[in-house]
Tab-separated table of C-alpha atoms and ligand atoms in Angstrom:
chain	number	residue	atom	x	y	z
M	1	MET	CA	14.139	-212.177	-161.502
M	2	THR	CA	11.709	-209.339	-160.552
M	3	HIS	CA	10.522	-206.597	-162.494
M	4	PRO	CA	7.942	-203.856	-162.051
M	5	ILE	CA	4.573	-204.495	-163.267
M	6	TYR	CA	2.644	-201.191	-165.128
M	7	HIS	CA	-0.779	-200.753	-165.816
M	8	ASN	CA	-3.075	-198.653	-167.952
M	9	LEU	CA	-4.419	-195.471	-166.785
M	10	ILE	CA	-8.092	-195.271	-167.302
M	11	GLY	CA	-10.110	-192.979	-165.608
M	12	GLY	CA	-7.980	-191.826	-162.913
M	13	GLU	CA	-7.216	-195.453	-162.027
M	14	TRP	CA	-4.053	-197.260	-162.713
M	15	LYS	CA	-5.749	-200.603	-163.631
M	16	PRO	CA	-4.340	-204.198	-165.524
M	17	ALA	CA	-5.968	-205.414	-168.947
M	18	VAL	CA	-9.101	-207.212	-168.228
M	19	SER	CA	-7.446	-210.131	-169.505
M	20	GLY	CA	-4.818	-210.070	-166.977
M	21	LYS	CA	-2.619	-210.427	-169.712
M	22	THR	CA	0.608	-208.988	-170.382
M	23	VAL	CA	3.769	-208.538	-172.345
M	24	LEU	CA	7.384	-207.882	-171.511
M	25	ASN	CA	9.497	-204.845	-172.504
M	26	LEU	CA	12.755	-205.850	-173.199
M	27	ASN	CA	16.420	-203.654	-173.666
M	28	PRO	CA	16.929	-204.149	-176.983
M	29	ALA	CA	20.832	-203.710	-175.802
M	30	ASP	CA	20.382	-206.838	-173.684
M	31	HIS	CA	17.090	-208.648	-173.584
M	32	THR	CA	17.768	-210.421	-170.166
M	33	ASP	CA	17.360	-206.974	-168.924
M	34	VAL	CA	13.630	-206.529	-168.519
M	35	VAL	CA	12.158	-203.158	-168.278
M	36	GLY	CA	8.979	-204.149	-166.814
M	37	ALA	CA	5.666	-205.997	-167.698
M	38	PHE	CA	3.156	-203.841	-169.387
M	39	PRO	CA	-1.073	-205.009	-170.313
M	40	SER	CA	-1.437	-206.727	-173.438
M	41	SER	CA	-4.778	-204.885	-173.602
M	42	HIS	CA	-7.824	-205.291	-176.243
M	43	ALA	CA	-11.177	-203.994	-176.942
M	44	GLU	CA	-12.901	-203.900	-173.616
M	45	ASP	CA	-10.182	-201.478	-172.046
M	46	VAL	CA	-10.339	-199.624	-175.485
M	47	ALA	CA	-14.338	-199.278	-174.864
M	48	LEU	CA	-13.678	-198.927	-170.721
M	49	ALA	CA	-10.757	-195.852	-171.589
M	50	VAL	CA	-13.130	-193.894	-174.861
M	51	ALA	CA	-16.047	-194.126	-171.855
M	52	ALA	CA	-13.648	-192.146	-169.502
M	53	ALA	CA	-12.449	-190.087	-172.141
M	54	LYS	CA	-15.964	-189.478	-173.058
M	55	LYS	CA	-17.460	-188.644	-169.657
M	56	ALA	CA	-13.750	-186.127	-168.988
M	57	PHE	CA	-14.901	-184.407	-171.738
M	58	ALA	CA	-17.836	-182.874	-170.064
M	59	THR	CA	-15.977	-180.470	-168.128
M	60	TRP	CA	-12.308	-180.464	-169.653
M	61	ARG	CA	-13.697	-178.701	-172.637
M	62	LEU	CA	-15.528	-175.849	-170.179
M	63	VAL	CA	-11.584	-175.208	-168.708
M	64	PRO	CA	-10.264	-172.089	-170.241
M	65	ALA	CA	-7.857	-173.054	-172.940
M	66	PRO	CA	-5.389	-170.640	-170.549
M	67	LYS	CA	-6.045	-172.849	-167.600
M	68	ARG	CA	-6.028	-176.199	-169.611
M	69	ALA	CA	-2.503	-174.350	-170.785
M	70	GLU	CA	-0.981	-173.848	-166.933
M	71	ILE	CA	-1.267	-178.247	-166.036
M	72	LEU	CA	1.212	-178.136	-169.210
M	73	LEU	CA	3.542	-175.884	-168.028
M	74	ARG	CA	3.638	-177.592	-164.558
M	75	ALA	CA	4.240	-180.980	-166.978
M	76	GLY	CA	6.839	-179.088	-168.492
M	77	SER	CA	8.674	-178.533	-165.364
M	78	ILE	CA	8.056	-181.691	-164.537
M	79	LEU	CA	9.730	-182.948	-167.235
M	80	VAL	CA	12.937	-180.564	-166.863
M	81	GLN	CA	13.434	-181.935	-163.166
M	82	ASN	CA	13.161	-185.842	-164.524
M	83	LYS	CA	14.931	-185.246	-167.838
M	84	GLU	CA	18.393	-187.383	-166.752
M	85	LYS	CA	15.759	-190.338	-165.078
M	86	PHE	CA	12.957	-190.321	-167.911
M	87	ALA	CA	16.558	-190.398	-170.782
M	88	ARG	CA	17.671	-193.548	-168.756
M	89	ASP	CA	14.651	-195.074	-168.653
M	90	MET	CA	14.112	-194.464	-172.903
M	91	THR	CA	17.345	-196.142	-173.508
M	92	ARG	CA	16.813	-198.574	-171.396
M	93	GLU	CA	13.739	-199.605	-173.806
M	94	MET	CA	14.431	-197.722	-177.255
M	95	GLY	CA	18.066	-198.448	-177.258
M	96	LYS	CA	19.139	-194.586	-178.884
M	97	VAL	CA	21.893	-193.462	-176.682
M	98	LEU	CA	22.106	-191.164	-173.725
M	99	ALA	CA	22.622	-187.713	-175.986
M	100	GLU	CA	19.717	-188.534	-177.895
M	101	THR	CA	17.456	-189.717	-175.331
M	102	ARG	CA	17.893	-186.931	-173.549
M	103	GLY	CA	17.123	-184.526	-176.862
M	104	ASP	CA	13.920	-186.591	-176.822
M	105	VAL	CA	12.392	-185.261	-173.622
M	106	GLN	CA	13.828	-182.440	-174.375
M	107	GLU	CA	11.685	-181.936	-177.549
M	108	ALA	CA	8.560	-182.695	-175.292
M	109	ILE	CA	9.651	-180.236	-172.869
M	110	ASP	CA	10.229	-177.696	-175.434
M	111	GLU	CA	6.415	-178.956	-176.900
M	112	ALA	CA	5.419	-178.620	-173.360
M	113	PHE	CA	6.331	-174.944	-173.352
M	114	TYR	CA	5.063	-174.386	-176.517
M	115	VAL	CA	1.655	-175.251	-176.976
M	116	ALA	CA	0.893	-174.117	-173.636
M	117	GLY	CA	1.287	-170.604	-175.018
M	118	GLU	CA	-1.214	-171.245	-177.475
M	119	GLY	CA	-3.474	-171.461	-174.882
M	120	ARG	CA	-3.967	-167.753	-174.504
M	121	ARG	CA	-4.055	-168.172	-178.715
M	122	LEU	CA	-6.668	-170.167	-180.087
M	123	PHE	CA	-7.210	-167.433	-182.407
M	124	GLY	CA	-10.231	-167.919	-184.373
M	125	GLN	CA	-11.494	-164.904	-186.912
M	126	THR	CA	-13.992	-162.401	-187.162
M	127	THR	CA	-15.362	-160.873	-190.671
M	128	PRO	CA	-17.462	-157.962	-191.711
M	129	SER	CA	-21.418	-159.451	-192.340
M	130	GLU	CA	-23.026	-158.894	-195.909
M	131	LEU	CA	-25.842	-157.635	-193.559
M	132	GLN	CA	-26.024	-154.856	-191.418
M	133	ASN	CA	-26.029	-154.863	-187.814
M	134	LYS	CA	-24.917	-158.715	-187.871
M	135	PHE	CA	-21.612	-159.926	-186.539
M	136	ALA	CA	-19.873	-162.856	-187.880
M	137	MET	CA	-16.957	-165.076	-186.448
M	138	SER	CA	-15.278	-168.463	-186.493
M	139	VAL	CA	-14.505	-170.236	-182.955
M	140	ARG	CA	-12.097	-173.054	-182.871
M	141	MET	CA	-14.156	-175.912	-181.210
M	142	PRO	CA	-12.563	-178.821	-179.331
M	143	VAL	CA	-12.991	-182.558	-181.406
M	144	GLY	CA	-13.959	-184.617	-178.748
M	145	VAL	CA	-12.299	-187.946	-177.544
M	146	VAL	CA	-9.241	-188.252	-179.762
M	147	GLY	CA	-7.090	-191.834	-180.064
M	148	LEU	CA	-3.455	-191.090	-180.225
M	149	ILE	CA	-1.375	-193.954	-181.828
M	150	THR	CA	2.539	-193.294	-181.062
M	151	PRO	CA	5.753	-195.034	-182.361
M	152	TRP	CA	8.611	-196.541	-180.878
M	153	ASN	CA	11.547	-194.297	-182.590
M	154	PHE	CA	10.306	-191.114	-180.325
M	155	PRO	CA	8.488	-192.208	-177.732
M	156	MET	CA	8.423	-189.109	-175.352
M	157	ALA	CA	8.608	-186.483	-178.088
M	158	ILE	CA	5.734	-188.194	-180.406
M	159	PRO	CA	3.355	-188.407	-177.829
M	160	SER	CA	3.987	-185.105	-176.545
M	161	TRP	CA	3.298	-183.764	-180.095
M	162	LYS	CA	0.076	-185.592	-179.948
M	163	LEU	CA	-0.963	-184.846	-176.278
M	164	PHE	CA	-0.347	-181.496	-175.621
M	165	PRO	CA	-1.983	-179.830	-178.509
M	166	ALA	CA	-4.592	-181.912	-178.364
M	167	LEU	CA	-5.417	-181.423	-174.323
M	168	VAL	CA	-4.772	-177.439	-174.803
M	169	SER	CA	-7.293	-177.397	-177.600
M	170	GLY	CA	-10.083	-179.076	-174.913
M	171	ASN	CA	-10.167	-182.608	-175.883
M	172	THR	CA	-9.691	-185.738	-174.442
M	173	CYS	CA	-7.359	-188.765	-175.329
M	174	VAL	CA	-6.744	-192.160	-174.960
M	175	ILE	CA	-3.057	-192.902	-176.349
M	176	LYS	CA	-1.738	-196.098	-176.875
M	177	PRO	CA	2.478	-195.824	-176.768
M	178	ALA	CA	4.430	-198.438	-178.975
M	179	THR	CA	4.407	-201.771	-177.541
M	180	ASP	CA	8.005	-201.514	-178.108
M	181	THR	CA	8.254	-198.349	-176.047
M	182	PRO	CA	5.398	-198.001	-173.767
M	183	LEU	CA	7.494	-196.624	-170.479
M	184	SER	CA	8.732	-193.855	-171.651
M	185	THR	CA	5.020	-192.480	-172.333
M	186	TYR	CA	4.147	-194.122	-169.151
M	187	ASN	CA	6.789	-191.213	-167.774
M	188	LEU	CA	4.996	-188.382	-169.875
M	189	VAL	CA	1.102	-189.249	-168.865
M	190	GLN	CA	2.392	-189.177	-165.238
M	191	ALA	CA	4.024	-185.861	-165.445
M	192	LEU	CA	0.589	-184.504	-166.750
M	193	VAL	CA	-1.104	-186.144	-163.501
M	194	ASP	CA	1.372	-184.839	-161.276
M	195	ALA	CA	0.642	-181.559	-163.047
M	196	GLY	CA	-2.920	-181.748	-162.137
M	197	LEU	CA	-4.677	-183.323	-165.088
M	198	PRO	CA	-8.313	-184.315	-163.986
M	199	PRO	CA	-9.219	-187.970	-163.801
M	200	GLY	CA	-10.130	-189.529	-167.587
M	201	VAL	CA	-8.487	-186.385	-169.382
M	202	VAL	CA	-6.314	-188.574	-170.751
M	203	ASN	CA	-6.211	-192.271	-170.512
M	204	LEU	CA	-3.597	-194.894	-171.496
M	205	VAL	CA	-3.973	-198.074	-172.846
M	206	SER	CA	-1.165	-200.752	-173.915
M	207	GLY	CA	-0.898	-203.346	-176.541
M	208	SER	CA	-0.197	-204.080	-179.995
M	209	GLY	CA	-1.136	-202.447	-183.141
M	210	SER	CA	-3.894	-205.106	-184.421
M	211	ALA	CA	-5.835	-205.326	-180.890
M	212	THR	CA	-5.617	-202.184	-178.904
M	213	GLY	CA	-4.550	-199.574	-182.212
M	214	ASN	CA	-7.712	-201.140	-184.369
M	215	ALA	CA	-10.077	-200.719	-181.336
M	216	LEU	CA	-9.413	-196.990	-181.052
M	217	VAL	CA	-9.726	-196.353	-184.869
M	218	GLU	CA	-12.805	-198.311	-184.788
M	219	HIS	CA	-14.578	-197.021	-181.873
M	220	PRO	CA	-17.652	-195.121	-182.862
M	221	ASP	CA	-17.171	-192.534	-179.991
M	222	VAL	CA	-13.453	-191.484	-181.051
M	223	ARG	CA	-13.780	-188.368	-182.777
M	224	ALA	CA	-10.089	-188.500	-184.536
M	225	ILE	CA	-7.305	-190.396	-184.684
M	226	SER	CA	-3.460	-189.125	-184.902
M	227	PHE	CA	-1.159	-191.842	-185.978
M	228	THR	CA	2.752	-191.861	-186.529
M	229	GLY	CA	4.054	-194.993	-187.852
M	230	SER	CA	4.724	-196.866	-191.502
M	231	SER	CA	3.095	-196.089	-194.378
M	232	THR	CA	1.555	-199.537	-194.729
M	233	VAL	CA	0.120	-199.499	-191.262
M	234	GLY	CA	-1.109	-195.675	-191.687
M	235	SER	CA	-3.018	-196.794	-195.061
M	236	LEU	CA	-4.532	-199.060	-193.150
M	237	VAL	CA	-5.387	-196.834	-190.374
M	238	GLY	CA	-6.661	-194.448	-192.884
M	239	GLN	CA	-9.143	-196.942	-194.634
M	240	ARG	CA	-10.496	-197.830	-191.121
M	241	ALA	CA	-10.941	-194.504	-189.995
M	242	ALA	CA	-13.197	-194.025	-192.979
M	243	ALA	CA	-15.790	-196.196	-192.093
M	244	THR	CA	-16.340	-193.623	-189.546
M	245	PHE	CA	-15.594	-191.061	-191.166
M	246	LYS	CA	-13.093	-190.001	-188.428
M	247	PRO	CA	-10.463	-187.581	-189.448
M	248	VAL	CA	-6.750	-188.976	-189.560
M	249	SER	CA	-3.515	-187.412	-189.194
M	250	LEU	CA	-0.969	-189.530	-190.867
M	251	GLU	CA	2.641	-189.190	-189.765
M	252	MET	CA	4.897	-192.116	-192.362
M	253	GLY	CA	8.007	-193.157	-193.918
M	254	GLY	CA	10.616	-191.329	-195.921
M	255	LYS	CA	13.325	-192.302	-197.957
M	256	ASN	CA	15.287	-188.887	-197.379
M	257	ALA	CA	17.647	-187.272	-198.986
M	258	GLN	CA	20.803	-185.243	-198.453
M	259	ILE	CA	22.542	-183.779	-201.519
M	260	VAL	CA	26.228	-182.895	-201.927
M	261	LEU	CA	27.031	-180.873	-204.653
M	262	ASP	CA	30.695	-180.147	-206.087
M	263	ASP	CA	30.975	-176.172	-204.061
M	264	ALA	CA	29.808	-177.681	-200.384
M	265	ASN	CA	31.733	-177.618	-197.898
M	266	LEU	CA	32.803	-180.989	-197.587
M	267	GLU	CA	33.516	-181.379	-193.868
M	268	LEU	CA	30.238	-180.120	-192.825
M	269	ALA	CA	28.405	-182.268	-195.156
M	270	LEU	CA	30.482	-185.669	-193.348
M	271	GLU	CA	29.267	-184.746	-190.646
M	272	GLY	CA	25.381	-183.740	-191.264
M	273	ALA	CA	25.724	-186.993	-193.504
M	274	LEU	CA	27.199	-189.237	-190.506
M	275	TRP	CA	24.822	-187.902	-188.250
M	276	GLY	CA	21.370	-188.134	-190.535
M	277	SER	CA	22.436	-191.467	-191.329
M	278	PHE	CA	23.603	-193.319	-188.308
M	279	GLY	CA	22.190	-191.048	-185.567
M	280	THR	CA	19.043	-193.095	-183.819
M	281	THR	CA	20.647	-195.716	-185.760
M	282	GLY	CA	18.725	-194.943	-189.058
M	283	GLN	CA	15.636	-195.236	-187.145
M	284	ARG	CA	14.154	-191.715	-187.978
M	285	CYS	CA	11.608	-191.103	-190.062
M	286	THR	CA	13.778	-188.238	-191.271
M	287	ALA	CA	16.700	-190.416	-191.302
M	288	THR	CA	19.501	-189.792	-194.113
M	289	SER	CA	18.827	-192.648	-196.206
M	290	ARG	CA	20.039	-191.565	-199.454
M	291	ILE	CA	22.998	-189.291	-200.107
M	292	LEU	CA	23.700	-188.169	-203.366
M	293	LEU	CA	26.794	-186.995	-204.516
M	294	GLN	CA	27.604	-184.758	-207.125
M	295	LYS	CA	30.516	-186.153	-209.226
M	296	GLY	CA	33.315	-183.911	-208.359
M	297	ILE	CA	33.585	-184.667	-204.696
M	298	ALA	CA	32.025	-188.310	-205.129
M	299	ARG	CA	35.385	-190.032	-204.306
M	300	ARG	CA	36.306	-188.159	-201.525
M	301	PHE	CA	33.482	-187.994	-199.937
M	302	THR	CA	33.016	-191.425	-200.191
M	303	ALA	CA	36.146	-192.718	-198.978
M	304	GLU	CA	35.959	-190.070	-195.824
M	305	PHE	CA	32.726	-191.415	-195.170
M	306	VAL	CA	33.303	-194.985	-195.435
M	307	ALA	CA	36.310	-194.452	-192.815
M	308	ARG	CA	34.129	-192.516	-190.773
M	309	ALA	CA	31.280	-194.797	-190.379
M	310	LYS	CA	33.911	-197.522	-189.777
M	311	LYS	CA	34.997	-196.145	-186.560
M	312	LEU	CA	31.611	-195.731	-185.411
M	313	LYS	CA	31.483	-197.323	-182.001
M	314	VAL	CA	28.274	-199.399	-181.425
M	315	GLY	CA	26.692	-200.650	-178.226
M	316	ASN	CA	24.708	-200.249	-175.513
M	317	GLY	CA	23.470	-196.312	-175.054
M	318	LEU	CA	23.927	-196.196	-171.534
M	319	ASP	CA	27.297	-196.293	-172.339
M	320	GLU	CA	28.271	-192.744	-172.698
M	321	SER	CA	31.113	-193.338	-175.332
M	322	VAL	CA	28.584	-195.193	-177.332
M	323	GLU	CA	27.656	-193.400	-180.808
M	324	VAL	CA	25.245	-196.132	-182.279
M	325	GLY	CA	22.912	-198.383	-180.271
M	326	PRO	CA	20.948	-201.416	-181.036
M	327	GLN	CA	18.116	-201.480	-183.225
M	328	VAL	CA	14.973	-201.855	-181.343
M	329	ASN	CA	13.909	-205.323	-181.726
M	330	PRO	CA	14.440	-208.418	-183.922
M	331	ASN	CA	12.189	-207.635	-186.568
M	332	GLN	CA	13.871	-204.707	-187.218
M	333	LEU	CA	17.271	-206.186	-187.177
M	334	GLU	CA	15.602	-208.429	-189.796
M	335	THR	CA	14.764	-205.779	-191.908
M	336	SER	CA	18.367	-204.054	-192.784
M	337	ALA	CA	19.665	-207.868	-193.070
M	338	ARG	CA	16.910	-208.383	-195.872
M	339	TYR	CA	17.723	-205.383	-197.339
M	340	VAL	CA	21.397	-206.077	-197.562
M	341	GLU	CA	20.474	-208.629	-199.459
M	342	ILE	CA	18.318	-207.392	-201.795
M	343	ALA	CA	20.733	-204.301	-202.285
M	344	LEU	CA	23.222	-207.262	-203.060
M	345	ALA	CA	21.133	-209.196	-205.907
M	346	GLU	CA	20.133	-205.269	-207.382
M	347	GLY	CA	23.891	-204.985	-207.661
M	348	ALA	CA	25.032	-202.586	-205.504
M	349	GLU	CA	28.470	-202.473	-203.818
M	350	LEU	CA	28.548	-203.210	-199.970
M	351	LEU	CA	31.291	-200.923	-198.838
M	352	THR	CA	31.366	-201.455	-195.331
M	353	GLY	CA	28.811	-203.240	-192.659
M	354	GLY	CA	25.883	-205.343	-193.542
M	355	HIS	CA	25.506	-207.540	-190.787
M	356	ALA	CA	23.992	-208.152	-187.535
M	357	LEU	CA	26.596	-207.652	-184.633
M	358	THR	CA	26.841	-210.894	-182.212
M	359	GLY	CA	28.559	-212.176	-179.100
M	360	GLY	CA	30.661	-210.230	-177.006
M	361	ILE	CA	28.960	-207.177	-175.435
M	362	PHE	CA	26.537	-207.757	-178.466
M	363	ALA	CA	25.711	-211.175	-177.278
M	364	HIS	CA	22.576	-210.215	-175.784
M	365	GLY	CA	20.965	-207.593	-178.216
M	366	THR	CA	19.715	-206.800	-181.678
M	367	PHE	CA	23.069	-205.018	-183.135
M	368	PHE	CA	23.522	-204.485	-186.507
M	369	GLU	CA	26.530	-202.456	-188.360
M	370	PRO	CA	26.514	-198.738	-189.666
M	371	THR	CA	26.524	-199.899	-193.243
M	372	VAL	CA	27.045	-198.132	-196.575
M	373	PHE	CA	26.387	-199.274	-200.215
M	374	THR	CA	27.691	-197.813	-203.165
M	375	GLY	CA	26.885	-197.769	-207.000
M	376	VAL	CA	23.074	-197.685	-206.128
M	377	THR	CA	21.096	-196.278	-208.796
M	378	PRO	CA	17.933	-194.386	-208.147
M	379	ALA	CA	15.640	-197.339	-208.834
M	380	MET	CA	17.042	-199.940	-207.292
M	381	ARG	CA	14.836	-200.992	-204.115
M	382	ILE	CA	17.568	-200.233	-201.617
M	383	ALA	CA	17.184	-196.612	-203.462
M	384	ARG	CA	13.237	-196.402	-202.512
M	385	GLU	CA	11.941	-198.348	-199.726
M	386	GLU	CA	12.509	-197.448	-196.407
M	387	VAL	CA	14.611	-199.402	-194.357
M	388	PHE	CA	14.472	-197.774	-190.827
M	389	GLY	CA	17.764	-199.130	-190.177
M	390	PRO	CA	21.740	-198.365	-190.267
M	391	VAL	CA	22.209	-198.862	-193.805
M	392	VAL	CA	22.585	-195.892	-196.332
M	393	SER	CA	23.195	-195.537	-200.266
M	394	LEU	CA	25.190	-193.196	-201.776
M	395	ILE	CA	23.912	-192.442	-205.637
M	396	GLU	CA	26.405	-190.446	-208.070
M	397	PHE	CA	25.082	-187.482	-210.474
M	398	ASP	CA	26.383	-184.623	-212.623
M	399	THR	CA	23.695	-181.949	-212.661
M	400	PHE	CA	22.035	-179.949	-210.011
M	401	GLU	CA	18.946	-180.771	-212.051
M	402	GLN	CA	19.560	-184.464	-211.892
M	403	ALA	CA	20.254	-184.550	-208.075
M	404	ILE	CA	16.548	-182.688	-207.495
M	405	GLN	CA	14.917	-184.945	-210.185
M	406	ILE	CA	16.516	-187.880	-208.360
M	407	ALA	CA	15.352	-186.997	-204.488
M	408	ASN	CA	11.943	-186.445	-206.227
M	409	SER	CA	11.740	-189.697	-207.643
M	410	ILE	CA	10.202	-191.283	-204.994
M	411	ASP	CA	6.811	-192.389	-203.632
M	412	TYR	CA	8.285	-190.314	-199.693
M	413	GLY	CA	8.274	-186.857	-199.304
M	414	LEU	CA	9.621	-185.934	-195.957
M	415	SER	CA	13.128	-184.621	-195.223
M	416	THR	CA	15.696	-183.369	-197.713
M	417	ALA	CA	18.704	-181.482	-197.252
M	418	LEU	CA	21.109	-179.603	-199.604
M	419	TYR	CA	24.829	-178.900	-199.142
M	420	THR	CA	26.326	-176.015	-201.281
M	421	LYS	CA	27.521	-172.638	-201.218
M	422	ASP	CA	25.474	-171.289	-204.007
M	423	VAL	CA	22.691	-169.363	-202.880
M	424	ASN	CA	20.561	-169.478	-205.874
M	425	ARG	CA	20.757	-173.089	-205.785
M	426	ALA	CA	19.370	-173.412	-202.515
M	427	PHE	CA	16.462	-171.759	-202.827
M	428	ALA	CA	15.559	-173.191	-206.371
M	429	ALA	CA	16.084	-176.630	-203.848
M	430	ILE	CA	13.740	-175.032	-201.379
M	431	ARG	CA	11.148	-174.802	-204.546
M	432	ASP	CA	12.036	-177.747	-206.408
M	433	LEU	CA	12.119	-180.657	-203.324
M	434	GLU	CA	9.009	-182.441	-202.912
M	435	SER	CA	9.298	-183.172	-198.979
M	436	GLY	CA	7.713	-181.541	-195.648
M	437	ILE	CA	10.992	-180.293	-194.595
M	438	THR	CA	14.449	-178.903	-195.951
M	439	TYR	CA	17.443	-178.492	-194.722
M	440	ILE	CA	20.422	-176.091	-196.171
M	441	ASN	CA	23.685	-176.937	-195.000
M	442	ALA	CA	21.980	-179.213	-192.265
M	443	PRO	CA	21.161	-183.052	-192.196
M	444	THR	CA	17.826	-184.688	-192.941
M	445	ILE	CA	17.128	-184.576	-188.623
M	446	GLY	CA	16.755	-182.310	-186.416
M	447	ALA	CA	12.962	-180.445	-186.876
M	448	GLU	CA	12.128	-178.259	-183.782
M	449	VAL	CA	8.895	-177.981	-182.383
M	450	HIS	CA	7.037	-175.090	-183.416
M	451	LEU	CA	7.755	-175.269	-187.311
M	452	PRO	CA	5.090	-177.875	-189.209
M	453	PHE	CA	6.308	-180.949	-189.253
M	454	GLY	CA	5.101	-183.499	-192.067
M	455	GLY	CA	5.461	-184.395	-195.303
M	456	VAL	CA	4.084	-184.697	-198.914
M	457	LYS	CA	2.809	-188.228	-201.052
M	458	GLN	CA	2.791	-190.984	-199.193
M	459	THR	CA	4.796	-189.904	-196.086
M	460	GLY	CA	1.483	-187.689	-194.767
M	461	ASN	CA	-1.903	-187.257	-196.105
M	462	GLY	CA	-1.607	-183.278	-195.223
M	463	HIS	CA	-1.783	-182.579	-191.865
M	464	ARG	CA	1.034	-181.364	-189.571
M	465	GLU	CA	2.377	-181.954	-186.319
M	466	GLY	CA	4.169	-178.460	-184.516
M	467	LEU	CA	2.807	-175.582	-186.163
M	468	GLY	CA	-0.511	-177.288	-187.314
M	469	ALA	CA	-1.344	-179.458	-184.894
M	470	ILE	CA	-3.720	-177.466	-183.540
M	471	ASP	CA	-5.815	-177.476	-186.652
M	472	PHE	CA	-6.500	-181.481	-186.630
M	473	PHE	CA	-7.432	-181.137	-182.790
M	474	THR	CA	-9.868	-178.239	-183.465
M	475	THR	CA	-13.173	-178.359	-185.708
M	476	TRP	CA	-14.124	-174.837	-186.804
M	477	LYS	CA	-17.706	-173.405	-185.937
M	478	ALA	CA	-18.947	-170.241	-188.039
M	479	VAL	CA	-20.832	-167.956	-185.409
M	480	TYR	CA	-23.527	-165.232	-186.408
M	481	VAL	CA	-24.818	-162.822	-184.016
M	482	ASP	CA	-28.037	-160.778	-185.578
M	483	TYR	CA	-28.534	-157.465	-183.595
M	484	SER	CA	-30.820	-156.147	-185.910
M	485	ASP	CA	-33.578	-157.014	-184.073
M	486	LYS	CA	-35.359	-158.695	-187.101
M	487	LEU	CA	-35.422	-161.224	-189.441
M	488	GLN	CA	-32.490	-160.620	-192.083
M	489	ARG	CA	-32.597	-163.133	-194.780
M	490	ALA	CA	-28.921	-164.062	-195.904
M	491	GLN	CA	-28.559	-163.576	-200.357
M	492	ILE	CA	-32.108	-162.810	-200.248
M	493	ASP	CA	-32.621	-158.878	-198.385
M	494	ASN	CA	-29.351	-157.728	-199.105
M	495	ALA	CA	-29.332	-158.352	-202.675
M	496	GLU	CA	-29.772	-155.033	-204.780
V	1	UN1	C1	11.203	-189.051	-186.465
V	1	UN1	O1	12.255	-188.847	-187.939
V	1	UN1	O2	10.485	-190.076	-186.163
V	1	UN1	O3	13.875	-183.709	-186.532
V	1	UN1	C2	10.802	-187.681	-185.932
V	1	UN1	C3	13.922	-184.852	-186.261
V	1	UN1	C4	13.044	-185.244	-184.988
V	1	UN1	C5	11.776	-185.562	-184.586
V	1	UN1	C6	11.914	-186.737	-185.463
V	1	UN1	N1	12.737	-184.195	-183.906
V	1	UN1	O4	14.585	-185.631	-186.346
């Protein structure tokens, strides 16, 4: 069987890994379908990419930001023209259904147009000086060469969240896409190249986290790292980066709760829970993995939710009638199966699902049944640990205050949702839920690019993507211009 062979992009040239080694990118719905061979890169490839980025930085930083932004606008238009093709490529390599991969490409388009506007808005401040005839201001400066490490679940959107703000701010980039989904990042980077991005400004190096990712994090010429992935890996990235004092933006796990109060629009809450739990096969960091049900509606909700989960059509995401695609790889499938065992051993009650799907149309893929547990208590591991699969836990509660307490009783804090018609409780929840994102009467998934995206506790280390990304990819310079024509000593000459 023949399949395309992809290369790294280094200094404007597509090159194989120095070692010549490659890894195959397989379709998770059908492992006999090889999407392509991608470089298996190591430290020597990263070194070449960083050197190219460093060289390009000397000129890219001097390109006026509105001009840098024009390249993003053109790249956005190229994504618009190729949306369907890129969505199909993404479903083939990642598995999620076409409606969702179209959404993923759309998110990159939104990001391109949003961030392009920032090219004319990289605001600093002016402020009075304490001395006469002295002008004071702050300006944003690019950081330099930045390393971007991206996950497989949003293989075009998340790279765009990092690349576009980094570029408009004047940085040059080395990006390492997830091993499972490099093609979508290739498509994104190719769009930037076709839009006129100068050589070396973005360099793409494929490979594993341990070989390629670590080399990027450790390289002394990389000035900042932006990482999205698991909290376990994020912690290691943060520790490694500390050795060379790199700022690190970490965007990590979630255990997101949807709370349904007795007064909620139950139909709306059901639709939201189904989409939040099983959209993207549960493989979003914002996925709903706990549904907190007030006692008055718990029975009705549970019966209806399980009936709907059972009806979801699982299969190849390229089939437009399929609602839930495969898990991305055998490891993820294994994690879902393992958590089913853990939940059962803890005494949770399995209402539907719980198994990998095998045979027939599932024979060559990594499919897992939509799975629902009830009788889950907040202390159980299934209620606290991220599964990143189509596995959701139902937890019952009596009072609103209890719901908030349960929702907050975990180590993560990315997204929360509350379904209620009570405006007072809605605002109390907005204040009290410990998460970076809170939805009222909408599911835990569905963030838009121009709001801050990120979480608290073990979900993140304080940075935000979307609104806030420019803060990470720029560094402040304070500027003082003295036009008095004499030495004026701050804190001394005006100290009367
Ligand atoms: C993720 O959950 O990994 O908010 C990213 C959302 C998407 C992005 C999710 N716009 O659901």
